Amino acid sequence: MPVSVELVRRLLDQQHPDLADLPVEVLANGWDNLVCRLGEELLARLPRRAMAAQLVAHEQRWLPELAGRLPLPVPAPVRVGQPTAQYPWPWSVVPFFPGRIAARSKPDDLWSAAAALGGFLGALHAPAPSEAPVNPSRGIPLAGRAEGVLTGLAHVDPADRAAALRVWEAAAATPAWDGPPLWLHGDLHPANILVDRGRISAVIDFGDITSGDPATDLSVAWMLFTAEQRAALRRAYARADDATWERSRGWALVLSLVFLTHSADNPLMRGIGERALRAVLDQRPTARCT
């Protein structure tokens, strides 16, 4: 559905008139959402399609409950917009966080960043209620991603294919997550982590928030950090046993193949996929939690 600055102004005037006089400027106009700066401290986020509207509804429902116990800021909505005759979906006003995504601006101290991200995930990964969202492709047993992995391996350099297949087979053979479904970000990668003044400053884009196996989120360790820095993340997280850590490596392979296969027109995400694949294929032993 077409969305515009004019639509944002009209919705604000109708539903949040105290914000209607703030300047509105397009920040991003993606496939899923129009995101506009709203003054100095806020963003307006409007879905462009029905699937994205469902994700916005998940953020509106759950982020306000989770934000208070997380050690890094997250974009919990400060205002909720309602559907109208002209615009059919819920929309949000969320805080504006300064900084650049970690995919473009790495933290100055990656060891401290790894510890900060591990602590954030340790706080987020609490048991989720039965009504929490369920994602058909994230937080699930690795077996559910086997077909995509085997297809994606066809796009890997033949020199790396056998090693990648061994990583996959080792991860897929580990015991499945047998604990309660835990809260997950669901789409945690360096383009959804903000860095400001050299430090991780916020985690954004919780549209895929879900519940399940924490290994899905822990895969970010292979997208941003060296082996030693991954060990720092694991220590800060404090409860990833060897099976969970091995599955997280498998999830890093899963997602690297997704990024490499589907990012021909997105060099940023392709770069994340390439870095993750190189880290996954590192033959040094995975870090144990001590």
Short mmCIF file of C-alpha atoms in Angstrom, two decimals:
data_model
loop_
_atom_site.label_atom_id
_atom_site.label_comp_id
_atom_site.label_asym_id
_atom_site.label_seq_id
_atom_site.Cartn_x
_atom_site.Cartn_y
_atom_site.Cartn_z
CA MET A 1 0.00 0.00 0.00
CA PRO A 2 1.41 3.47 -0.80
CA VAL A 3 2.34 5.44 2.30
CA SER A 4 3.69 8.96 2.45
CA VAL A 5 4.65 11.89 4.65
CA GLU A 6 1.22 13.34 3.92
CA LEU A 7 -0.44 10.19 5.29
CA VAL A 8 1.72 10.37 8.42
CA ARG A 9 0.70 13.99 8.98
CA ARG A 10 -2.97 13.16 8.49
CA LEU A 11 -2.90 10.22 10.92
CA LEU A 12 -1.06 12.25 13.53
CA ASP A 13 -3.55 15.08 13.19
CA GLN A 14 -6.46 12.65 13.65
CA GLN A 15 -5.07 10.45 16.45
CA HIS A 16 -2.16 12.23 18.15
CA PRO A 17 -2.74 15.93 17.57
CA ASP A 18 -0.15 16.93 20.18
CA LEU A 19 2.50 15.49 17.82
CA ALA A 20 1.01 16.84 14.61
CA ASP A 21 3.16 20.00 14.51
CA LEU A 22 6.46 18.14 14.68
CA PRO A 23 8.56 18.06 11.49
CA VAL A 24 8.18 14.82 9.50
CA GLU A 25 11.01 13.54 7.29
CA VAL A 26 11.39 10.17 5.57
CA LEU A 27 14.20 8.15 7.14
CA ALA A 28 13.65 4.84 5.32
CA ASN A 29 11.09 3.60 2.81
CA GLY A 30 11.53 -0.15 2.72
CA TRP A 31 9.58 -3.09 1.42
CA ASP A 32 7.80 -3.55 4.75
CA ASN A 33 7.60 -0.11 6.38
CA LEU A 34 7.82 3.61 5.90
CA VAL A 35 9.89 5.07 8.75
CA CYS A 36 9.88 8.84 9.31
CA ARG A 37 11.74 11.07 11.73
CA LEU A 38 9.19 12.83 13.87
CA GLY A 39 10.89 15.79 15.44
CA GLU A 40 14.17 15.14 17.23
CA GLU A 41 13.20 12.27 19.52
CA LEU A 42 10.61 10.09 17.75
CA LEU A 43 9.99 7.94 14.68
CA ALA A 44 6.70 7.09 12.98
CA ARG A 45 6.60 3.54 11.58
CA LEU A 46 3.85 2.62 9.13
CA PRO A 47 3.55 -0.84 7.51
CA ARG A 48 3.31 -0.98 3.74
CA ARG A 49 1.81 -4.48 3.53
CA ALA A 50 -0.38 -6.79 5.58
CA MET A 51 2.43 -9.14 6.63
CA ALA A 52 4.43 -6.23 8.06
CA ALA A 53 1.33 -5.00 9.89
CA GLN A 54 1.20 -8.28 11.82
CA LEU A 55 4.80 -7.75 12.91
CA VAL A 56 4.10 -4.21 14.08
CA ALA A 57 1.20 -5.57 16.15
CA HIS A 58 3.60 -8.02 17.83
CA GLU A 59 5.95 -5.18 18.75
CA GLN A 60 3.07 -3.12 20.13
CA ARG A 61 1.84 -6.02 22.25
CA TRP A 62 5.09 -7.31 23.71
CA LEU A 63 7.92 -4.77 23.63
CA PRO A 64 6.43 -2.55 26.36
CA GLU A 65 6.42 -5.59 28.67
CA LEU A 66 9.98 -6.63 27.83
CA ALA A 67 11.72 -3.25 27.60
CA GLY A 68 11.89 -2.58 31.33
CA ARG A 69 14.06 -5.62 32.09
CA LEU A 70 16.49 -5.30 29.19
CA PRO A 71 19.91 -3.66 29.67
CA LEU A 72 19.88 -1.98 26.24
CA PRO A 73 17.17 0.29 24.78
CA VAL A 74 14.64 -1.27 22.42
CA PRO A 75 12.00 0.54 20.31
CA ALA A 76 8.96 -0.06 22.49
CA PRO A 77 6.12 2.06 21.04
CA VAL A 78 5.36 5.27 22.93
CA ARG A 79 2.16 5.80 20.92
CA VAL A 80 -0.05 3.34 19.04
CA GLY A 81 -1.87 4.29 15.87
CA GLN A 82 -5.18 2.73 14.92
CA PRO A 83 -6.48 1.72 11.47
CA THR A 84 -8.73 4.20 9.68
CA ALA A 85 -10.88 4.21 6.57
CA GLN A 86 -7.86 5.52 4.63
CA TYR A 87 -5.21 3.32 6.23
CA PRO A 88 -6.08 -0.26 7.24
CA TRP A 89 -3.37 -1.27 9.74
CA PRO A 90 -1.95 -0.43 13.16
CA TRP A 91 1.10 1.83 13.20
CA SER A 92 3.52 3.07 15.84
CA VAL A 93 5.41 6.03 17.17
CA VAL A 94 8.67 4.81 18.69
CA PRO A 95 11.76 6.46 20.20
CA PHE A 96 14.52 7.63 17.88
CA PHE A 97 17.88 6.17 18.94
CA PRO A 98 21.04 7.89 17.69
CA GLY A 99 23.79 5.82 16.15
CA ARG A 100 24.65 3.74 13.11
CA ILE A 101 24.02 0.05 12.54
CA ALA A 102 26.85 -2.26 13.59
CA ALA A 103 27.03 -3.60 10.03
CA ARG A 104 28.38 -0.17 8.99
CA SER A 105 30.02 1.06 12.21
CA LYS A 106 31.59 -1.57 14.45
CA PRO A 107 31.97 -0.91 18.18
CA ASP A 108 35.36 0.44 19.19
CA ASP A 109 35.93 -2.38 21.70
CA LEU A 110 34.50 -5.60 20.32
CA TRP A 111 35.24 -7.56 23.51
CA SER A 112 33.12 -5.16 25.56
CA ALA A 113 30.48 -5.19 22.83
CA ALA A 114 30.37 -8.99 22.89
CA ALA A 115 29.87 -8.95 26.66
CA ALA A 116 27.15 -6.30 26.37
CA LEU A 117 25.30 -8.27 23.72
CA GLY A 118 25.64 -11.49 25.72
CA GLY A 119 24.18 -9.75 28.76
CA PHE A 120 21.33 -8.38 26.68
CA LEU A 121 20.46 -11.82 25.34
CA GLY A 122 20.73 -13.33 28.80
CA ALA A 123 18.10 -10.85 30.00
CA LEU A 124 15.87 -11.27 26.94
CA HIS A 125 15.90 -15.07 26.90
CA ALA A 126 13.38 -15.65 29.66
CA PRO A 127 10.51 -18.15 29.40
CA ALA A 128 7.79 -16.78 27.14
CA PRO A 129 4.06 -17.10 27.88
CA SER A 130 1.94 -19.51 25.90
CA GLU A 131 0.41 -16.66 23.89
CA ALA A 132 3.81 -15.39 22.68
CA PRO A 133 4.26 -15.27 18.91
CA VAL A 134 5.51 -18.40 17.17
CA ASN A 135 7.61 -18.05 14.04
CA PRO A 136 7.51 -20.95 11.55
CA SER A 137 11.19 -20.53 10.63
CA ARG A 138 12.97 -19.05 13.70
CA GLY A 139 13.41 -20.63 17.10
CA ILE A 140 12.51 -24.03 15.67
CA PRO A 141 14.58 -27.25 15.65
CA LEU A 142 17.39 -27.08 13.11
CA ALA A 143 15.87 -30.02 11.24
CA GLY A 144 13.18 -27.64 10.05
CA ARG A 145 15.81 -25.67 8.11
CA ALA A 146 17.53 -28.65 6.48
CA GLU A 147 15.98 -28.24 3.04
CA GLY A 148 16.96 -24.58 2.82
CA VAL A 149 20.51 -25.31 3.96
CA LEU A 150 21.05 -28.03 1.40
CA THR A 151 19.68 -25.75 -1.31
CA GLY A 152 21.78 -22.83 -0.12
CA LEU A 153 24.98 -24.88 -0.10
CA ALA A 154 24.72 -25.04 -3.88
CA HIS A 155 25.54 -21.31 -3.91
CA VAL A 156 28.68 -21.71 -1.75
CA ASP A 157 32.13 -21.81 -3.32
CA PRO A 158 32.87 -25.50 -4.02
CA ALA A 159 36.09 -25.18 -2.00
CA ASP A 160 33.99 -24.41 1.11
CA ARG A 161 31.01 -26.64 0.47
CA ALA A 162 32.29 -29.82 2.13
CA ALA A 163 33.40 -27.94 5.26
CA ALA A 164 30.03 -26.16 5.46
CA LEU A 165 28.22 -29.46 5.14
CA ARG A 166 30.27 -30.90 8.01
CA VAL A 167 29.36 -27.91 10.19
CA TRP A 168 25.71 -28.39 9.34
CA GLU A 169 25.74 -32.12 10.07
CA ALA A 170 27.45 -31.56 13.43
CA ALA A 171 24.96 -28.89 14.45
CA ALA A 172 21.94 -30.86 13.25
CA ALA A 173 23.12 -33.89 15.26
CA THR A 174 23.14 -32.01 18.59
CA PRO A 175 20.23 -32.51 20.99
CA ALA A 176 17.31 -30.20 20.27
CA TRP A 177 16.32 -27.48 22.74
CA ASP A 178 14.31 -29.22 25.48
CA GLY A 179 13.66 -26.24 27.75
CA PRO A 180 10.63 -23.96 27.72
CA PRO A 181 10.25 -21.65 24.72
CA LEU A 182 12.25 -18.50 25.48
CA TRP A 183 11.67 -14.97 24.26
CA LEU A 184 13.74 -14.32 21.11
CA HIS A 185 14.47 -11.25 19.04
CA GLY A 186 14.07 -13.53 16.03
CA ASP A 187 16.10 -11.48 13.53
CA LEU A 188 19.25 -10.48 15.37
CA HIS A 189 22.09 -9.48 13.06
CA PRO A 190 24.46 -6.51 12.78
CA ALA A 191 21.94 -4.41 10.81
CA ASN A 192 19.58 -4.54 13.81
CA ILE A 193 22.18 -3.45 16.38
CA LEU A 194 22.95 0.25 16.83
CA VAL A 195 26.35 1.65 17.76
CA ASP A 196 26.71 5.17 19.15
CA ARG A 197 29.96 6.73 20.35
CA GLY A 198 31.74 3.45 19.80
CA ARG A 199 29.44 1.31 21.97
CA ILE A 200 26.37 -0.83 21.35
CA SER A 201 23.55 1.56 22.17
CA ALA A 202 20.29 -0.19 21.20
CA VAL A 203 18.76 -3.28 19.60
CA ILE A 204 16.08 -2.52 17.02
CA ASP A 205 13.53 -4.11 14.68
CA PHE A 206 11.68 -6.65 16.81
CA GLY A 207 9.11 -7.40 14.11
CA ASP A 208 10.10 -11.08 14.14
CA ILE A 209 9.88 -11.35 17.93
CA THR A 210 9.08 -14.95 18.75
CA SER A 211 9.72 -17.75 21.22
CA GLY A 212 11.71 -20.96 21.05
CA ASP A 213 15.33 -22.12 20.96
CA PRO A 214 17.77 -19.38 22.10
CA ALA A 215 20.38 -20.69 19.67
CA THR A 216 18.64 -18.73 16.92
CA ASP A 217 19.58 -15.39 18.51
CA LEU A 218 22.99 -16.56 19.69
CA SER A 219 23.97 -17.03 16.05
CA VAL A 220 24.75 -13.29 16.00
CA ALA A 221 28.03 -14.20 17.71
CA TRP A 222 29.31 -15.49 14.35
CA MET A 223 28.16 -12.41 12.45
CA LEU A 224 30.12 -9.79 14.35
CA PHE A 225 32.87 -11.28 16.50
CA THR A 226 36.10 -13.31 16.41
CA ALA A 227 36.37 -16.66 18.19
CA GLU A 228 37.80 -15.01 21.30
CA GLN A 229 35.11 -12.34 21.30
CA ARG A 230 32.44 -15.02 20.86
CA ALA A 231 33.80 -16.63 24.01
CA ALA A 232 33.28 -13.30 25.82
CA LEU A 233 29.67 -13.18 24.62
CA ARG A 234 29.11 -16.74 25.81
CA ARG A 235 30.56 -15.99 29.23
CA ALA A 236 28.33 -12.94 29.62
CA TYR A 237 25.30 -14.95 28.50
CA ALA A 238 26.31 -17.53 31.13
CA ARG A 239 23.96 -20.39 30.29
CA ALA A 240 24.70 -21.69 26.80
CA ASP A 241 25.66 -25.33 27.17
CA ASP A 242 27.76 -27.01 24.48
CA ALA A 243 24.71 -28.27 22.57
CA THR A 244 23.12 -24.82 22.48
CA TRP A 245 26.39 -23.24 21.35
CA GLU A 246 26.80 -25.83 18.60
CA ARG A 247 23.23 -25.20 17.44
CA SER A 248 23.93 -21.48 17.38
CA ARG A 249 26.80 -22.16 15.00
CA GLY A 250 24.36 -24.14 12.89
CA TRP A 251 21.92 -21.23 12.94
CA ALA A 252 24.72 -18.89 11.85
CA LEU A 253 25.26 -21.16 8.86
CA VAL A 254 21.52 -21.23 8.13
CA LEU A 255 21.27 -17.44 8.16
CA SER A 256 24.53 -16.83 6.29
CA LEU A 257 23.18 -18.97 3.45
CA VAL A 258 19.89 -17.03 3.49
CA PHE A 259 21.76 -13.73 3.28
CA LEU A 260 24.07 -14.95 0.53
CA THR A 261 21.28 -16.47 -1.54
CA HIS A 262 18.78 -13.61 -1.32
CA SER A 263 20.92 -10.46 -1.18
CA ALA A 264 22.03 -9.95 -4.77
CA ASP A 265 20.59 -6.42 -4.59
CA ASN A 266 21.62 -5.80 -0.97
CA PRO A 267 25.41 -5.64 -0.51
CA LEU A 268 25.04 -4.84 3.19
CA MET A 269 23.25 -8.10 3.98
CA ARG A 270 25.48 -10.03 1.62
CA GLY A 271 28.49 -8.76 3.53
CA ILE A 272 26.95 -9.99 6.80
CA GLY A 273 26.40 -13.38 5.18
CA GLU A 274 29.97 -13.60 3.92
CA ARG A 275 31.43 -12.69 7.31
CA ALA A 276 29.21 -15.19 9.11
CA LEU A 277 30.10 -17.99 6.70
CA ARG A 278 33.83 -17.36 7.17
CA ALA A 279 33.41 -17.44 10.96
CA VAL A 280 31.32 -20.61 10.82
CA LEU A 281 33.97 -22.36 8.75
CA ASP A 282 36.72 -21.44 11.23
CA GLN A 283 38.02 -24.85 12.30
CA ARG A 284 39.16 -23.83 15.78
CA PRO A 285 37.14 -25.47 18.58
CA THR A 286 34.02 -23.64 19.67
CA ALA A 287 34.42 -21.75 22.94
CA ARG A 288 33.44 -23.48 26.15
CA CYS A 289 31.84 -21.52 28.98
CA THR A 290 34.20 -21.36 31.97
#
